[in-house]
XYZ file of N, CA and C in Angstrom:
621
model
N 9.176 -18.333 0.191
C 9.754 -18.004 1.472
C 9.671 -16.409 1.649
N 9.617 -16.069 2.940
C 9.683 -14.729 3.087
C 10.970 -14.231 3.213
N 11.380 -13.213 2.343
C 12.610 -12.744 2.204
C 12.775 -11.815 3.321
N 13.990 -11.705 4.069
C 14.096 -11.006 5.411
C 13.707 -9.581 5.308
N 14.438 -8.795 4.370
C 14.411 -7.306 4.476
C 13.060 -6.831 4.344
N 12.371 -7.152 3.412
C 10.943 -6.789 3.333
C 10.127 -6.900 4.641
N 10.079 -8.219 5.264
C 9.573 -8.524 6.313
C 9.862 -7.714 7.526
N 11.262 -7.550 7.735
C 11.778 -6.851 8.971
C 11.272 -5.293 8.647
N 11.249 -4.599 7.590
C 10.787 -3.364 7.156
C 9.358 -3.189 7.697
N 8.496 -4.175 7.239
C 7.066 -3.999 7.597
C 6.888 -4.250 9.017
N 7.629 -5.410 9.636
C 7.617 -5.729 10.909
C 7.834 -4.469 11.865
N 8.747 -3.492 11.376
C 9.374 -2.512 12.181
C 8.294 -1.456 12.309
N 7.471 -1.194 11.012
C 6.354 -0.515 10.989
C 5.253 -0.648 11.956
N 5.081 -1.884 11.951
C 3.820 -2.404 12.770
C 4.071 -2.322 14.131
N 5.389 -2.850 14.734
C 5.650 -2.612 16.075
C 5.729 -1.219 16.766
N 5.872 -0.239 15.848
C 5.794 1.106 16.162
C 4.201 1.615 16.568
N 3.390 0.809 16.023
C 1.984 1.025 16.437
C 1.418 1.895 15.395
N 0.114 2.304 15.459
C -0.718 3.093 14.564
C -0.144 4.524 14.145
N -0.241 4.823 12.966
C 0.302 6.260 12.729
C -0.733 7.286 13.004
N -0.216 8.565 13.291
C -1.122 9.506 13.428
C -2.013 9.773 12.132
N -3.357 10.288 12.590
C -4.559 10.209 11.701
C -4.185 11.308 10.626
N -3.421 12.065 10.708
C -3.099 13.202 9.704
C -1.523 13.218 9.238
N -1.209 12.820 7.881
C 0.246 12.984 7.429
C -0.139 14.101 6.299
N 0.969 14.672 6.160
C 0.811 15.584 4.939
C 0.567 14.883 3.581
N -0.228 15.418 2.693
C -0.265 14.815 1.310
C 0.777 15.111 0.592
N 1.248 13.913 -0.123
C 2.535 14.014 -0.836
C 2.103 14.133 -2.390
N 2.574 14.777 -3.081
C 2.377 14.793 -4.487
C 3.757 14.613 -5.191
N 3.980 13.653 -6.269
C 5.302 13.752 -6.828
C 5.624 14.845 -7.480
N 6.901 15.334 -7.588
C 7.521 16.538 -8.260
C 7.691 16.017 -9.646
N 7.892 16.977 -10.496
C 8.102 16.548 -11.959
C 9.538 15.928 -12.061
N 9.512 15.219 -13.216
C 11.024 14.527 -13.362
C 12.067 15.486 -13.794
N 13.182 15.160 -13.388
C 14.327 16.035 -13.695
C 14.491 16.191 -15.181
N 14.895 17.316 -15.508
C 15.177 17.859 -16.964
C 16.113 16.789 -17.526
N 15.709 16.549 -18.783
C 16.766 15.812 -19.653
C 17.134 16.618 -20.741
N 18.335 16.144 -21.444
C 18.878 16.863 -22.537
C 17.821 17.173 -23.726
N 17.328 18.268 -24.130
C 16.235 18.627 -24.845
C 16.607 18.215 -26.332
N 17.816 17.715 -26.768
C 18.223 17.449 -27.970
C 17.800 16.008 -28.357
N 17.631 15.187 -27.378
C 17.306 13.821 -27.505
C 15.937 13.596 -27.846
N 15.618 12.638 -28.907
C 14.432 12.532 -29.399
C 13.822 11.176 -28.635
N 12.602 11.010 -28.530
C 11.905 9.882 -28.004
C 10.713 9.658 -29.013
N 10.986 8.505 -29.737
C 9.837 8.253 -30.803
C 9.741 9.520 -31.874
N 10.617 10.034 -32.010
C 10.674 11.289 -33.118
C 10.141 12.702 -32.513
N 9.851 12.769 -31.100
C 9.497 13.889 -30.323
C 10.707 14.420 -29.466
N 11.011 15.710 -29.557
C 12.032 16.252 -28.699
C 11.510 16.096 -27.257
N 12.570 15.860 -26.349
C 12.328 15.683 -25.033
C 11.919 17.007 -24.433
N 12.328 18.048 -24.752
C 11.958 19.479 -24.307
C 10.494 19.720 -24.794
N 9.869 18.859 -25.734
C 8.502 19.145 -26.024
C 7.534 18.316 -25.364
N 8.067 17.441 -24.410
C 7.296 16.466 -23.585
C 7.038 16.887 -22.149
N 5.781 16.943 -21.572
C 5.549 17.232 -20.364
C 4.877 16.003 -19.714
N 5.133 15.778 -18.511
C 4.480 14.745 -17.691
C 3.252 15.311 -16.940
N 2.115 14.643 -17.187
C 0.852 15.271 -16.526
C 0.513 14.033 -15.576
N 0.441 14.367 -14.248
C 0.088 13.242 -13.277
C -1.317 13.132 -13.042
N -1.797 12.039 -12.672
C -3.089 11.725 -12.387
C -3.682 12.841 -11.195
N -5.017 13.311 -11.285
C -5.404 14.015 -10.366
C -6.213 13.335 -9.263
N -6.223 13.711 -8.069
C -7.009 13.129 -7.080
C -7.879 14.029 -6.423
N -8.940 13.449 -5.793
C -9.935 14.284 -4.907
C -9.567 14.040 -3.554
N -8.734 14.964 -2.981
C -8.305 14.787 -1.557
C -9.284 15.315 -0.548
N -10.481 15.827 -1.195
C -11.812 16.052 -0.187
C -12.202 14.588 0.266
N -12.204 13.642 -0.778
C -12.782 12.354 -0.294
C -11.651 11.547 0.140
N -10.397 11.550 -0.501
C -9.292 10.731 0.055
C -8.621 11.205 1.002
N -9.059 11.444 2.235
C -8.453 12.077 3.425
C -8.992 11.301 4.662
N -8.097 11.671 5.854
C -8.493 10.987 7.173
C -9.797 11.440 7.619
N -10.729 10.400 8.146
C -11.969 10.616 8.444
C -12.391 9.784 9.691
N -12.621 10.354 10.819
C -12.911 9.478 11.959
C -13.941 8.862 12.074
N -15.154 9.265 11.444
C -16.221 8.576 11.360
C -16.201 7.424 10.437
N -15.750 7.599 9.348
C -15.454 6.332 8.235
C -14.548 5.357 9.037
N -13.600 5.836 9.706
C -12.737 4.778 10.501
C -13.351 3.923 11.485
N -14.254 4.626 12.283
C -14.994 3.927 13.353
C -16.027 2.973 12.727
N -16.679 3.365 11.596
C -17.793 2.572 11.028
C -17.061 1.390 10.185
N -15.864 1.655 9.601
C -15.382 0.596 8.828
C -14.623 -0.565 9.611
N -13.949 -0.075 10.721
C -13.426 -0.922 11.730
C -14.599 -1.838 12.287
N -15.735 -1.191 12.463
C -16.685 -1.946 13.362
C -17.320 -2.991 12.237
N -17.525 -2.644 10.983
C -17.877 -3.512 9.917
C -16.998 -4.741 9.709
N -15.789 -4.371 9.828
C -14.743 -5.538 9.515
C -14.345 -6.340 10.768
N -14.899 -5.801 12.083
C -14.499 -6.454 13.119
C -13.201 -6.089 13.864
N -12.753 -5.011 13.438
C -11.347 -4.655 14.155
C -11.656 -3.861 15.381
N -10.770 -4.104 16.335
C -10.972 -3.224 17.639
C -9.768 -2.114 17.484
N -9.957 -1.265 18.383
C -9.059 0.024 18.286
C -7.687 -0.508 18.750
N -7.584 -1.738 19.262
C -6.128 -2.180 19.758
C -5.420 -2.876 18.519
N -6.270 -3.379 17.754
C -5.626 -4.040 16.340
C -4.873 -3.013 15.614
N -3.758 -3.582 15.080
C -3.010 -2.690 13.979
C -3.326 -3.600 12.614
N -3.973 -2.680 11.903
C -4.669 -3.168 10.521
C -3.641 -2.823 9.574
N -3.124 -3.743 8.809
C -2.401 -3.427 7.703
C -3.140 -3.872 6.396
N -2.999 -2.990 5.366
C -3.876 -3.278 4.309
C -3.478 -3.026 2.924
N -3.968 -3.554 1.954
C -3.537 -3.319 0.569
C -4.873 -3.367 -0.236
N -4.858 -2.382 -1.296
C -5.929 -2.346 -2.297
C -5.393 -2.591 -3.582
N -5.784 -3.627 -4.335
C -5.243 -4.179 -5.679
C -6.146 -5.294 -6.082
N -6.557 -5.221 -7.332
C -7.113 -6.600 -7.947
C -6.296 -7.884 -7.655
N -7.054 -8.931 -7.488
C -6.248 -10.198 -7.416
C -5.828 -10.852 -8.718
N -4.797 -10.264 -9.214
C -4.011 -10.643 -10.414
C -2.792 -11.010 -10.450
N -2.290 -11.922 -11.141
C -0.608 -12.148 -11.066
C 0.100 -10.915 -11.120
N 1.118 -10.969 -10.232
C 2.047 -9.757 -10.202
C 1.906 -8.745 -9.073
N 0.771 -8.873 -8.432
C 0.162 -7.768 -7.510
C 0.900 -7.946 -6.082
N 1.619 -9.500 -5.876
C 2.311 -9.496 -4.800
C 1.583 -9.924 -3.612
N 0.262 -10.304 -3.681
C -0.382 -10.736 -2.459
C 0.096 -12.001 -1.605
N 0.569 -12.941 -2.358
C 1.088 -13.989 -1.645
C 2.527 -13.577 -0.849
N 3.254 -12.754 -1.519
C 4.404 -12.097 -0.783
C 4.052 -11.517 0.523
N 2.848 -10.638 0.340
C 2.508 -9.849 1.535
C 1.993 -10.919 2.725
N 1.319 -11.941 2.172
C 0.691 -12.918 3.221
C 1.783 -13.611 3.940
N 2.855 -13.851 2.987
C 3.879 -14.521 3.871
C 4.763 -13.663 4.791
N 4.848 -12.286 4.416
C 5.503 -11.291 5.390
C 4.523 -11.134 6.573
N 3.132 -11.111 6.295
C 2.246 -10.896 7.437
C 2.515 -12.232 8.475
N 2.760 -13.363 7.869
C 2.732 -14.477 8.756
C 3.797 -14.277 9.833
N 5.018 -13.739 9.321
C 6.102 -13.390 10.149
C 5.819 -12.316 11.184
N 5.106 -11.325 10.782
C 4.908 -10.121 11.490
C 3.930 -10.555 12.873
N 2.903 -11.404 12.491
C 1.792 -11.667 13.550
C 2.504 -12.379 14.584
N 3.710 -12.963 14.522
C 4.437 -13.778 15.472
C 4.733 -12.756 16.742
N 5.201 -11.653 16.130
C 5.524 -10.626 17.112
C 4.604 -9.410 17.376
N 3.495 -9.451 16.713
C 2.544 -8.373 17.003
C 1.176 -9.263 16.974
N 0.905 -9.836 18.117
C -0.394 -10.670 18.081
C -1.858 -9.892 17.530
N -1.752 -8.559 17.775
C -3.023 -7.690 17.481
C -2.699 -7.370 16.062
N -2.047 -7.968 15.169
C -1.919 -7.502 13.722
C -3.065 -8.091 12.892
N -3.633 -7.300 12.086
C -4.716 -7.902 11.056
C -4.542 -7.567 9.851
N -4.766 -8.276 8.923
C -4.471 -7.794 7.246
C -5.931 -7.805 6.553
N -6.174 -6.713 5.807
C -7.207 -6.473 5.043
C -6.869 -6.296 3.653
N -7.464 -7.179 2.760
C -7.173 -6.997 1.316
C -8.352 -6.624 0.443
N -8.424 -5.706 -0.194
C -9.666 -5.307 -1.148
C -9.322 -5.259 -2.620
N -10.129 -5.740 -3.320
C -10.099 -5.891 -4.705
C -10.923 -6.857 -5.539
N -10.941 -6.860 -6.769
C -11.691 -7.717 -7.464
C -10.920 -9.126 -7.565
N -11.761 -10.156 -7.822
C -11.144 -11.408 -8.315
C -10.623 -12.268 -7.220
N -10.072 -13.434 -7.432
C -9.468 -14.372 -6.497
C -8.411 -15.038 -7.388
N -7.312 -15.543 -6.525
C -6.245 -16.331 -6.958
C -6.042 -17.607 -6.101
N -5.939 -18.671 -6.730
C -5.836 -19.928 -5.978
C -4.544 -19.989 -5.069
N -3.495 -19.265 -5.610
C -2.263 -19.415 -4.840
C -2.432 -18.446 -3.484
N -3.326 -17.408 -3.521
C -3.691 -16.710 -2.252
C -4.404 -17.557 -1.322
N -5.514 -18.228 -1.900
C -6.290 -19.088 -0.904
C -5.377 -20.215 -0.321
N -4.613 -20.789 -1.139
C -3.768 -21.844 -0.726
C -2.557 -21.481 0.367
N -2.272 -20.203 0.128
C -1.218 -19.523 1.124
C -1.875 -19.391 2.489
N -3.093 -18.724 2.329
C -3.867 -18.270 3.634
C -4.221 -19.664 4.212
N -4.610 -20.804 3.625
C -5.127 -22.073 4.331
C -3.679 -22.752 4.841
N -2.509 -22.646 4.052
C -1.420 -23.396 4.673
C -0.966 -22.717 5.767
N -1.017 -21.541 6.012
C -0.461 -20.647 7.275
C -1.395 -20.466 8.272
N -2.637 -21.006 8.027
C -3.570 -20.811 9.040
C -4.017 -19.485 9.370
N -4.269 -18.670 8.380
C -4.195 -17.166 8.599
C -5.851 -16.757 8.361
N -6.701 -17.640 8.138
C -8.072 -17.351 7.880
C -8.847 -16.491 8.803
N -8.498 -16.368 10.125
C -9.234 -15.610 10.932
C -8.466 -14.270 11.127
N -7.228 -14.160 10.597
C -6.398 -12.857 10.702
C -6.630 -11.912 9.353
N -6.955 -12.500 8.321
C -7.066 -11.838 7.123
C -8.477 -11.649 6.662
N -8.867 -10.394 6.326
C -10.167 -9.901 5.839
C -10.146 -9.757 4.234
N -10.844 -10.341 3.594
C -11.023 -10.139 2.250
C -12.302 -9.169 2.001
N -12.058 -7.918 1.578
C -13.249 -7.009 1.416
C -13.752 -6.889 0.202
N -13.195 -7.499 -0.844
C -13.825 -7.452 -2.168
C -13.773 -6.033 -3.050
N -14.648 -5.899 -3.930
C -14.639 -4.653 -4.516
C -15.446 -3.804 -3.642
N -14.884 -2.547 -3.397
C -15.860 -1.538 -2.555
C -15.906 -0.149 -3.522
N -17.082 0.398 -3.453
C -17.314 1.680 -4.134
C -16.826 2.731 -2.961
N -16.824 2.415 -1.770
C -16.393 3.390 -0.663
C -14.977 3.100 -0.217
N -14.126 3.078 -1.156
C -12.608 2.656 -1.085
C -11.929 3.554 0.138
N -12.341 4.738 0.180
C -11.665 5.669 1.257
C -12.161 5.210 2.688
N -13.226 4.714 2.773
C -13.583 3.990 4.049
C -12.643 2.765 4.358
N -12.262 1.916 3.467
C -11.221 0.916 3.611
C -9.979 1.414 4.011
N -9.360 2.490 3.228
C -8.119 3.145 3.741
C -8.218 3.645 5.224
N -9.319 4.331 5.571
C -9.431 4.804 6.895
C -9.457 3.736 8.062
N -9.849 2.476 7.493
C -9.784 1.447 8.628
C -8.388 0.892 8.807
N -7.553 1.183 7.974
C -6.155 0.813 8.168
C -5.381 1.544 8.978
N -4.190 1.183 9.403
C -3.132 1.785 10.134
C -2.009 1.863 9.259
N -1.667 0.992 8.393
C -0.445 1.059 7.383
C -0.816 0.389 6.228
N -0.554 0.953 5.122
C -0.786 0.663 3.731
C 0.626 -0.099 3.237
N 0.394 -1.297 2.723
C 1.384 -1.997 1.972
C 1.173 -2.112 0.440
N 1.839 -1.793 -0.572
C 1.947 -2.263 -1.844
C 3.205 -3.117 -2.080
N 2.735 -4.452 -2.348
C 3.713 -5.513 -2.506
C 3.991 -6.000 -3.980
N 3.545 -5.025 -4.994
C 3.595 -5.520 -6.327
C 4.940 -5.772 -6.786
N 4.893 -6.654 -7.936
C 6.038 -7.228 -8.478
C 6.316 -6.320 -9.664
N 5.385 -5.537 -10.091
C 5.359 -4.489 -11.123
C 4.263 -3.621 -11.110
N 4.593 -2.166 -11.606
C 3.450 -1.357 -11.378
C 3.596 -0.335 -12.362
N 2.624 0.724 -12.547
C 2.876 1.874 -13.320
C 2.997 3.019 -12.479
N 2.079 3.806 -12.238
C 2.225 4.961 -11.367
C 1.937 4.845 -9.891
N 1.393 3.656 -9.471
C 1.232 3.334 -8.215
C 0.273 4.265 -7.471
N -1.140 4.400 -8.183
C -1.970 5.427 -7.733
C -2.572 5.169 -6.277
N -2.580 3.652 -6.006
C -2.991 3.418 -4.545
C -2.199 4.174 -3.465
N -0.820 4.170 -3.658
C -0.053 4.869 -2.694
C -0.464 6.267 -2.458
N -0.935 7.026 -3.434
C -1.350 8.432 -3.222
C -2.537 8.428 -2.573
N -3.504 7.609 -2.869
C -4.798 7.449 -2.280
C -4.539 7.231 -0.718
N -3.772 6.176 -0.386
C -3.515 5.892 0.934
C -2.825 6.904 1.831
N -1.790 7.595 1.225
C -1.413 8.720 1.946
C -2.267 10.024 2.038
N -3.116 10.085 1.015
C -4.173 11.224 1.084
C -4.999 10.837 2.447
N -5.251 9.488 2.711
C -6.181 9.215 3.778
C -5.250 9.164 5.249
N -4.058 9.595 5.252
C -3.230 9.965 6.387
C -2.406 8.496 6.687
N -2.051 7.655 5.787
C -1.447 6.307 6.142
C 0.036 6.414 5.776
N 0.862 5.773 6.673
C 2.219 5.602 6.200
C 2.361 4.561 5.266
N 2.962 4.351 4.313
C 3.171 3.291 3.142
C 4.456 2.578 3.190
N 4.430 1.218 2.895
C 5.614 0.384 2.728
C 5.383 0.085 1.166
N 6.260 0.237 0.263
C 6.060 -0.318 -1.047
C 7.224 -1.039 -1.729
N 7.064 -1.922 -2.592
C 8.038 -2.522 -3.384
C 8.603 -1.418 -4.269
N 9.758 -1.265 -4.650
C 10.435 -0.229 -5.454
C 10.271 -0.622 -6.913
N 8.824 -0.406 -7.395
C 8.670 -0.657 -8.868
C 7.844 0.372 -9.261
N 7.907 0.688 -10.668
C 7.038 1.565 -11.129
C 7.367 3.147 -10.575
N 6.223 3.783 -10.305
C 6.473 5.113 -9.720
C 6.469 5.200 -8.253
N 6.547 4.052 -7.528
C 6.486 4.083 -6.095
C 7.473 5.006 -5.446
N 8.845 4.944 -5.749
C 9.812 5.585 -5.165
C 9.593 7.047 -5.441
N 9.176 7.532 -6.676
C 8.823 8.852 -6.882
C 7.814 9.422 -5.993
N 6.719 8.619 -5.918
C 5.611 9.001 -5.063
C 5.797 9.319 -3.697
N 6.643 8.250 -3.002
C 6.867 8.457 -1.522
C 8.236 9.007 -1.154
N 9.134 9.560 -2.174
C 10.554 9.646 -1.788
C 10.573 10.518 -0.722
N 9.756 11.568 -0.623
C 10.158 12.710 0.589
C 9.397 12.322 1.898
N 8.859 11.090 1.954
C 8.278 10.709 3.138
C 9.031 9.516 3.895
N 10.320 9.526 3.864
C 11.130 8.432 4.186
C 10.899 8.135 5.800
N 10.551 9.203 6.395
C 10.505 8.971 8.025
C 9.431 8.241 8.350
N 8.265 8.422 7.318
C 7.100 7.662 7.671
C 6.826 6.468 7.010
N 7.499 6.514 5.843
C 6.930 5.565 4.830
C 8.612 4.977 4.190
N 8.406 3.577 3.901
C 9.616 2.909 3.548
C 9.458 2.248 2.084
N 10.655 2.028 1.397
C 10.520 1.372 0.135
C 11.351 0.224 0.103
N 10.772 -1.013 -0.212
C 11.409 -2.132 -0.146
C 12.210 -2.054 -1.652
N 13.631 -2.111 -1.554
C 14.564 -1.782 -2.574
C 14.205 -2.925 -3.828
N 13.671 -4.032 -3.590
C 13.616 -5.170 -4.591
C 12.280 -5.902 -4.387
N 11.421 -6.047 -5.546
C 10.237 -6.599 -5.702
C 10.399 -8.005 -5.152
N 9.383 -8.572 -4.283
C 9.420 -9.935 -3.670
C 10.236 -9.974 -2.434
N 10.923 -8.811 -1.994
C 11.817 -8.969 -1.040
C 11.145 -8.820 0.289
């Protein structure tokens, strides 16, 4: 079943319409200092530094030409509101939850479309799409080497994962100028904490 709060948050983002093409790029701040006298596996906390992933924002950035080409390839019009997710089709990534939420959204936003990029397939995803009759509204892009083009085709990025590590795709999506909606798992809240006006965090996975 679609749980109300997550669907409501994503629906509100969709009904506001496409986001501006350029949003500031967000990089997480270092974690707050912890008592240096405490040990972690025999290592003093004040001897531990967090080193975040690096990103090439020259590639992961808003690009009007990529947007036009990708939307034409996938059959999206400029009037369509394209919601998207990039993640391999494995258990725990939340694809079914996202599809259920999208089913509620499209009733209020007839021009909403969903694009999913990533390797693999899940029978529960195919069953959910078939049961809800969403085959003409959802694009399965598969694995893409030009993933920045897929981000640029979107208007809103959603990460519906039930568990995550650092949420790399959130930073890639924001680098491409997208507002994001994410489950509050792993590093998601840390990544987007200062973008609450443009990006929301679902407080509970699967909500």
